[in-house]
Tab-separated table of C-alpha atoms in Angstrom:
chain	number	residue	atom	x	y	z
A	757	UNK	CA	8.877	-108.780	-154.218
A	758	UNK	CA	8.326	-109.731	-157.866
A	759	UNK	CA	10.197	-112.668	-159.090
A	760	UNK	CA	11.536	-112.407	-162.526
A	761	UNK	CA	14.374	-113.238	-164.867
A	762	UNK	CA	17.163	-110.596	-164.626
A	763	UNK	CA	20.676	-109.589	-165.540
A	764	UNK	CA	23.213	-109.235	-162.754
A	765	UNK	CA	23.733	-105.680	-161.509
A	766	UNK	CA	26.292	-104.505	-158.783
A	767	UNK	CA	25.324	-105.659	-155.339
A	768	UNK	CA	27.531	-103.402	-153.345
A	769	UNK	CA	26.744	-99.640	-153.564
A	770	UNK	CA	29.055	-96.993	-152.284
A	771	UNK	CA	27.121	-94.742	-149.922
A	772	UNK	CA	29.677	-92.365	-148.236
A	773	UNK	CA	29.328	-92.464	-144.504
A	774	UNK	CA	27.437	-95.814	-144.440
A	775	UNK	CA	28.932	-99.276	-143.936
A	776	UNK	CA	27.784	-102.588	-145.342
A	777	UNK	CA	25.334	-101.113	-147.913
A	778	UNK	CA	24.134	-103.677	-150.385
A	779	UNK	CA	21.122	-104.905	-152.512
A	780	UNK	CA	19.263	-107.882	-151.076
A	781	UNK	CA	17.819	-108.579	-154.523
A	782	UNK	CA	19.221	-110.363	-157.570
A	783	UNK	CA	19.542	-113.798	-156.122
A	784	UNK	CA	18.095	-116.777	-158.052
A	785	UNK	CA	15.127	-118.789	-156.895
A	786	UNK	CA	15.910	-122.437	-155.966
A	787	UNK	CA	13.397	-123.798	-158.562
A	788	UNK	CA	15.148	-121.893	-161.423
A	789	UNK	CA	12.040	-119.821	-162.267
A	790	UNK	CA	13.632	-116.428	-161.760
A	791	UNK	CA	15.334	-113.895	-159.511
A	792	UNK	CA	14.471	-111.625	-156.613
A	793	UNK	CA	13.870	-108.040	-157.902
A	794	UNK	CA	16.835	-105.766	-157.470
A	795	UNK	CA	16.839	-102.258	-156.205
A	796	UNK	CA	13.861	-102.746	-153.947
A	797	UNK	CA	15.303	-103.642	-150.573
A	798	UNK	CA	18.685	-102.580	-149.345
A	799	UNK	CA	20.518	-103.498	-146.127
A	800	UNK	CA	23.201	-101.588	-144.285
A	801	UNK	CA	24.665	-100.290	-141.032
A	802	UNK	CA	23.338	-97.125	-139.440
A	803	UNK	CA	22.928	-93.964	-141.464
A	804	UNK	CA	23.951	-91.498	-138.863
A	805	UNK	CA	27.201	-90.512	-140.612
A	806	UNK	CA	25.784	-90.410	-144.150
A	807	UNK	CA	27.230	-87.560	-146.230
A	808	UNK	CA	25.545	-85.254	-148.679
A	809	UNK	CA	26.897	-87.377	-151.506
A	810	UNK	CA	25.423	-90.417	-149.916
A	811	UNK	CA	22.069	-88.737	-149.586
A	812	UNK	CA	22.061	-87.982	-153.242
A	813	UNK	CA	22.745	-91.616	-153.995
A	814	UNK	CA	19.808	-92.656	-151.847
A	815	UNK	CA	17.674	-90.253	-153.824
A	816	UNK	CA	18.781	-91.746	-157.084
A	817	UNK	CA	17.924	-95.234	-155.679
A	818	UNK	CA	14.429	-93.980	-154.882
A	819	UNK	CA	14.614	-94.897	-151.260
A	820	UNK	CA	11.383	-93.857	-149.545
A	821	UNK	CA	11.666	-95.572	-146.119
A	822	UNK	CA	14.422	-96.541	-143.655
A	823	UNK	CA	13.532	-99.151	-140.945
A	824	UNK	CA	15.812	-98.566	-137.999
A	825	UNK	CA	16.113	-101.609	-135.721
A	826	UNK	CA	18.359	-99.879	-133.206
A	827	UNK	CA	17.255	-99.491	-129.591
A	828	UNK	CA	17.156	-96.374	-127.529
A	829	UNK	CA	20.546	-96.858	-125.880
A	830	UNK	CA	22.118	-97.252	-129.252
A	831	UNK	CA	20.416	-94.146	-130.628
A	832	UNK	CA	21.365	-92.099	-127.564
A	833	UNK	CA	25.015	-93.113	-128.187
A	834	UNK	CA	25.106	-92.831	-132.011
A	835	UNK	CA	22.378	-90.416	-132.907
A	836	UNK	CA	19.825	-90.605	-135.811
A	837	UNK	CA	20.168	-90.180	-139.508
A	838	UNK	CA	19.779	-86.586	-140.940
A	839	UNK	CA	16.430	-85.653	-142.412
A	840	UNK	CA	16.200	-86.686	-146.042
A	841	UNK	CA	13.504	-85.217	-148.364
A	842	UNK	CA	11.082	-87.961	-149.493
A	843	UNK	CA	12.527	-90.593	-147.055
A	844	UNK	CA	10.664	-91.579	-143.855
A	845	UNK	CA	12.609	-93.118	-141.009
A	846	UNK	CA	10.603	-95.782	-139.169
A	847	UNK	CA	11.808	-96.454	-135.646
A	848	UNK	CA	11.609	-100.313	-135.306
A	849	UNK	CA	13.483	-101.184	-132.136
A	850	UNK	CA	13.333	-104.805	-131.127
A	851	UNK	CA	14.907	-104.488	-127.695
A	852	UNK	CA	13.426	-102.489	-124.786
A	853	UNK	CA	15.352	-100.731	-122.036
A	854	UNK	CA	15.059	-103.748	-119.902
A	855	UNK	CA	16.815	-105.855	-122.545
A	856	UNK	CA	19.845	-103.713	-121.850
A	857	UNK	CA	20.116	-104.632	-118.203
A	858	UNK	CA	23.505	-106.108	-117.216
A	859	UNK	CA	21.997	-109.596	-116.876
A	860	UNK	CA	20.194	-109.522	-120.267
A	861	UNK	CA	23.290	-108.160	-122.010
A	862	UNK	CA	25.502	-110.695	-120.454
A	863	UNK	CA	23.273	-113.556	-121.668
A	864	UNK	CA	23.196	-112.136	-125.212
A	865	UNK	CA	26.880	-111.417	-125.483
A	866	UNK	CA	27.701	-114.897	-124.030
A	867	UNK	CA	26.005	-116.407	-127.121
A	868	UNK	CA	28.037	-114.190	-129.520
A	869	UNK	CA	31.305	-115.187	-127.718
A	870	UNK	CA	30.515	-118.872	-128.432
A	871	UNK	CA	30.954	-118.242	-132.020
A	872	UNK	CA	29.211	-120.213	-134.725
A	873	UNK	CA	27.456	-122.491	-132.133
A	874	UNK	CA	26.225	-119.509	-130.018
A	875	UNK	CA	25.064	-117.106	-132.718
A	876	UNK	CA	21.891	-119.162	-133.440
A	877	UNK	CA	20.896	-118.911	-129.743
A	878	UNK	CA	21.028	-115.112	-129.967
A	879	UNK	CA	19.282	-115.083	-133.275
A	880	UNK	CA	16.473	-117.190	-131.805
A	881	UNK	CA	15.921	-114.419	-129.327
A	882	UNK	CA	16.062	-111.723	-132.034
A	883	UNK	CA	13.466	-113.489	-134.145
A	884	UNK	CA	11.115	-113.698	-131.174
A	885	UNK	CA	11.656	-110.069	-130.122
A	886	UNK	CA	11.757	-108.737	-133.675
A	887	UNK	CA	8.707	-110.476	-135.056
A	888	UNK	CA	6.319	-107.436	-134.864
A	889	UNK	CA	8.891	-105.240	-136.605
A	890	UNK	CA	9.662	-107.737	-139.348
A	891	UNK	CA	5.879	-108.053	-139.864
A	892	UNK	CA	5.664	-104.216	-140.222
A	893	UNK	CA	8.226	-104.196	-143.056
A	894	UNK	CA	6.556	-106.985	-144.961
A	895	UNK	CA	3.262	-105.163	-144.678
A	896	UNK	CA	4.970	-102.019	-145.947
A	897	UNK	CA	6.327	-103.920	-148.982
A	898	UNK	CA	2.910	-105.283	-149.773
A	899	UNK	CA	1.179	-101.925	-149.531
A	900	UNK	CA	3.747	-99.671	-151.171
A	901	UNK	CA	5.959	-101.815	-153.492
A	902	UNK	CA	3.943	-103.441	-156.335
A	903	UNK	CA	5.727	-105.465	-159.014
A	904	UNK	CA	5.845	-102.264	-161.093
A	905	UNK	CA	7.105	-99.876	-158.341
A	906	UNK	CA	10.498	-98.367	-158.605
A	907	UNK	CA	10.612	-97.135	-155.052
A	908	UNK	CA	12.888	-98.895	-152.519
A	909	UNK	CA	13.467	-99.255	-148.796
A	910	UNK	CA	16.413	-99.740	-146.377
A	911	UNK	CA	16.493	-102.025	-143.362
A	912	UNK	CA	19.274	-101.405	-140.847
A	913	UNK	CA	20.610	-101.789	-137.371
A	914	UNK	CA	24.058	-100.614	-136.126
A	915	UNK	CA	26.168	-102.877	-138.150
A	916	UNK	CA	23.601	-104.176	-140.567
A	917	UNK	CA	24.486	-107.721	-139.683
A	918	UNK	CA	22.367	-109.493	-137.053
A	919	UNK	CA	18.988	-108.008	-136.771
A	920	UNK	CA	19.164	-106.846	-140.374
A	921	UNK	CA	20.617	-110.173	-141.464
A	922	UNK	CA	17.640	-112.068	-140.040
A	923	UNK	CA	15.255	-109.892	-141.999
A	924	UNK	CA	17.251	-110.740	-145.105
A	925	UNK	CA	16.991	-114.491	-144.216
A	926	UNK	CA	13.194	-114.312	-143.812
A	927	UNK	CA	12.664	-112.299	-146.974
A	928	UNK	CA	14.845	-114.514	-149.164
A	929	UNK	CA	13.598	-117.656	-147.627
A	930	UNK	CA	9.969	-116.681	-148.154
A	931	UNK	CA	10.741	-115.890	-151.794
A	932	UNK	CA	12.195	-119.290	-152.432
A	933	UNK	CA	15.962	-118.598	-152.345
A	934	UNK	CA	18.210	-121.593	-151.527
A	935	UNK	CA	19.543	-121.851	-148.018
A	936	UNK	CA	23.110	-121.899	-149.046
A	937	UNK	CA	22.705	-118.701	-150.958
A	938	UNK	CA	20.990	-117.112	-147.969
A	939	UNK	CA	23.979	-118.043	-145.751
A	940	UNK	CA	26.384	-116.675	-148.318
A	941	UNK	CA	24.487	-113.425	-148.506
A	942	UNK	CA	24.576	-113.123	-144.685
A	943	UNK	CA	28.375	-113.761	-144.691
A	944	UNK	CA	28.991	-110.762	-147.068
A	945	UNK	CA	28.848	-108.635	-143.882
A	946	UNK	CA	32.379	-109.906	-143.221
A	947	UNK	CA	33.438	-107.780	-146.192
A	948	UNK	CA	31.077	-104.884	-145.644
A	949	UNK	CA	31.351	-104.049	-141.888
A	950	UNK	CA	34.436	-103.448	-139.823
A	951	UNK	CA	35.494	-101.564	-136.668
A	952	UNK	CA	38.853	-99.916	-136.088
A	953	UNK	CA	41.150	-101.584	-133.637
A	954	UNK	CA	40.841	-98.763	-130.990
A	955	UNK	CA	37.075	-99.311	-130.933
A	956	UNK	CA	37.472	-103.033	-130.510
A	957	UNK	CA	39.976	-102.453	-127.719
A	958	UNK	CA	37.588	-100.058	-125.907
A	959	UNK	CA	34.646	-102.542	-126.144
A	960	UNK	CA	36.822	-105.466	-125.027
A	961	UNK	CA	37.968	-103.503	-121.990
A	962	UNK	CA	34.457	-102.548	-121.167
A	963	UNK	CA	33.169	-106.203	-121.373
A	964	UNK	CA	36.346	-107.673	-119.876
A	965	UNK	CA	37.018	-109.881	-122.904
A	966	UNK	CA	39.776	-110.077	-125.467
A	967	UNK	CA	40.003	-108.229	-128.757
A	968	UNK	CA	39.619	-111.588	-130.615
A	969	UNK	CA	36.407	-112.085	-128.695
A	970	UNK	CA	35.110	-108.771	-130.032
A	971	UNK	CA	36.247	-109.726	-133.585
A	972	UNK	CA	34.134	-112.797	-133.267
A	973	UNK	CA	31.064	-110.712	-132.196
A	974	UNK	CA	31.526	-108.416	-135.121
A	975	UNK	CA	31.815	-111.298	-137.580
A	976	UNK	CA	29.182	-113.149	-139.601
A	977	UNK	CA	30.309	-116.731	-138.948
């Protein structure tokens, strides 16, 4: 990733049509020796609704790859990002069709509904399922993003919170960022991602839970 001394630059970037878009870089190393390079790895929610203005911003940021952690059922429901010149989308699903069976979903959602004590259980499953995809991204960074490179990548899922957040944890942890900073970076999704009330109500009705339950699922506790 290239650890260096740096000035602070804006972390949040407005990409019209995309939620929760921010730079993972810029955080200091725990030993005080430098910072994680900025403008190399971005995280966000899905890119399906990105506007032409948003695409221009991605071009200015030199984004050459987008790693999409969403599974087939999500893509069938939401669609895929528009084609962007110079940017390759890498399908990087962690969950299979079987992982979306009623029983598998019930187990995963149960963990989310338990709040801060249940999220780690779900995240342990994501880490196991997602290991090959996380590895793929690290290899891409090693092969295509030297310390002098100005190219960048995006990692995203639907909300840019859970699967994407775990990649951020791994990346920053391996680079030597303090655990408290990693936790604070994760919690920024509480500012960057939201769903309108009617969507929360629809999901709550489908899952036979309360709207407050759904708010918990959508949070980064």
